[in-house]
């Protein structure tokens, strides 16, 4: 839990290794801090010392530090010496395919140069399994087909590169990989899984997050989940996008303002239903009796089908704990799970009374872990492969609870626990941290571990 400045944008480079019509991709480990579980091209940050290095790679469009950086990264990740291959005449060509910048919803941001490196033969690889779980060669059309079935998690510039090479295997000219350019007058769209669109919307959320992810899902019946633009300028940008792509229903995962600001106006604007759980309806009505006006409301319960994704039903899964009325969405194949604020890719979930309950939160985390969906998609931050972050969140909360119990047994009050448990955390966030301490204490009382 911290207040941070916007993430600095670091220079990076990635290698699109091509051989005999195939390209190499790696699957990133789920514990990595960025693009966890994604299929990607090997590469990484350009280090300061790369500017002093030398390399046998030749590319007129790329600075030496970029070429030195990719040689180092490929050596580290794949055990592959591109300089040695170049000396042996195995590197046929090196060209810049494009450049992309990580969107602002990510905790770490990079300005990445994509280099196409053509090899004469497929080299032996020694994969660094700390970073990647597997590596595989396939034609670009094969990779694209896997994405289209919803089984491949890709960052937008990776998808654009694969699609361009699928259309023309010999493509070696610059591709427009920076999706910021595509939506200058409207909210941008990310589609890490085919048919699941993430729309990062600037919102009045808690720092360090600055955006709340809206989601647009559905083959023919399109459902917009959690639109919450911070102001009318951002609302206008969202309208310009929705006017292009269409929308049939607005759905709220829960009642917190950073998930529903202007959602009622959006539903009224398009004359479409507003869907939510009955608990969420009651919470919102208690806070604002005029919020729903004359809207057509649709109430969902566990197992209800909201829409269809790639032909399969998308169902409602209750996920209380952070909020008693919170619902999640998951297709029957468990290919993905929109978790709302069950976890966050940026920042920490607050469990605040009266709608939050730490014991229920623990139970819900374990429930989703046991469901084992392939991709977890939070409302703040990037989609991530596997339930690894859920498992780590539950482990961290258990450790925090054990620390709260020990401090309570030592006679510390909740206020005295704050500086001990949250050392180094900006004091502006201490009121939120105090809510989590109180939630842990309530859980411990409920379980009879401390006196009521």
PDB file of N, CA and C in Angstrom, residues 30 46 52 78 138 146 169 228 234 251 278 280 319 339 406 445 450 452:
ATOM      1  N   UNK A  30       4.252 -16.826 -13.967  1.00  0.00           N
ATOM      2  CA  UNK A  30       3.161 -16.087 -13.316  1.00  0.00           C
ATOM      3  C   UNK A  30       3.604 -15.199 -12.163  1.00  0.00           C
ATOM      4  N   UNK A  46      16.666  -2.135 -21.325  1.00  0.00           N
ATOM      5  CA  UNK A  46      17.996  -1.725 -21.767  1.00  0.00           C
ATOM      6  C   UNK A  46      18.706  -1.114 -20.567  1.00  0.00           C
ATOM      7  N   UNK A  52      27.732   1.245 -23.461  1.00  0.00           N
ATOM      8  CA  UNK A  52      29.186   1.115 -23.598  1.00  0.00           C
ATOM      9  C   UNK A  52      29.604  -0.181 -24.288  1.00  0.00           C
ATOM     10  N   UNK A  78      17.499 -17.169 -23.011  1.00  0.00           N
ATOM     11  CA  UNK A  78      17.451 -18.352 -23.869  1.00  0.00           C
ATOM     12  C   UNK A  78      18.763 -19.119 -23.930  1.00  0.00           C
ATOM     13  N   UNK A 138       6.505 -21.623 -33.850  1.00  0.00           N
ATOM     14  CA  UNK A 138       5.313 -21.911 -34.653  1.00  0.00           C
ATOM     15  C   UNK A 138       5.180 -20.837 -35.712  1.00  0.00           C
ATOM     16  N   UNK A 146      -4.338 -19.662 -32.134  1.00  0.00           N
ATOM     17  CA  UNK A 146      -4.468 -19.947 -30.705  1.00  0.00           C
ATOM     18  C   UNK A 146      -5.057 -18.756 -29.966  1.00  0.00           C
ATOM     19  N   UNK A 169       4.564 -13.232 -43.863  1.00  0.00           N
ATOM     20  CA  UNK A 169       5.685 -13.812 -43.105  1.00  0.00           C
ATOM     21  C   UNK A 169       6.972 -13.047 -43.334  1.00  0.00           C
ATOM     22  N   UNK A 228     -16.666   3.921 -15.254  1.00  0.00           N
ATOM     23  CA  UNK A 228     -16.625   4.919 -14.180  1.00  0.00           C
ATOM     24  C   UNK A 228     -15.693   6.068 -14.532  1.00  0.00           C
ATOM     25  N   UNK A 234     -13.756  12.573 -19.837  1.00  0.00           N
ATOM     26  CA  UNK A 234     -13.474  11.149 -19.999  1.00  0.00           C
ATOM     27  C   UNK A 234     -14.745  10.394 -20.415  1.00  0.00           C
ATOM     28  N   UNK A 251     -23.184  -3.363 -16.612  1.00  0.00           N
ATOM     29  CA  UNK A 251     -23.173  -4.229 -15.426  1.00  0.00           C
ATOM     30  C   UNK A 251     -22.192  -3.670 -14.405  1.00  0.00           C
ATOM     31  N   UNK A 278     -28.539  -7.762  -6.159  1.00  0.00           N
ATOM     32  CA  UNK A 278     -29.540  -7.057  -5.363  1.00  0.00           C
ATOM     33  C   UNK A 278     -28.889  -6.317  -4.196  1.00  0.00           C
ATOM     34  N   UNK A 280     -25.923  -4.925  -4.205  1.00  0.00           N
ATOM     35  CA  UNK A 280     -25.364  -3.700  -4.771  1.00  0.00           C
ATOM     36  C   UNK A 280     -26.464  -2.672  -5.008  1.00  0.00           C
ATOM     37  N   UNK A 319     -18.491 -12.866  -5.314  1.00  0.00           N
ATOM     38  CA  UNK A 319     -17.153 -12.792  -4.700  1.00  0.00           C
ATOM     39  C   UNK A 319     -17.171 -11.764  -3.564  1.00  0.00           C
ATOM     40  N   UNK A 339     -12.336 -10.319 -11.692  1.00  0.00           N
ATOM     41  CA  UNK A 339     -12.461 -10.395 -10.239  1.00  0.00           C
ATOM     42  C   UNK A 339     -12.876  -9.083  -9.579  1.00  0.00           C
ATOM     43  N   UNK A 406      -0.320 -11.128  17.127  1.00  0.00           N
ATOM     44  CA  UNK A 406       0.835 -11.047  18.036  1.00  0.00           C
ATOM     45  C   UNK A 406       0.892  -9.668  18.696  1.00  0.00           C
ATOM     46  N   UNK A 445     -11.848 -11.747  16.380  1.00  0.00           N
ATOM     47  CA  UNK A 445     -12.912 -11.823  17.399  1.00  0.00           C
ATOM     48  C   UNK A 445     -13.980 -12.826  16.994  1.00  0.00           C
ATOM     49  N   UNK A 450      -9.416 -13.666  19.904  1.00  0.00           N
ATOM     50  CA  UNK A 450      -9.213 -12.573  20.857  1.00  0.00           C
ATOM     51  C   UNK A 450     -10.581 -12.256  21.468  1.00  0.00           C
ATOM     52  N   UNK A 452     -13.981 -10.570  22.557  1.00  0.00           N
ATOM     53  CA  UNK A 452     -14.933  -9.709  21.866  1.00  0.00           C
ATOM     54  C   UNK A 452     -15.007  -8.343  22.541  1.00  0.00           C
TER      55      UNK A 452
END
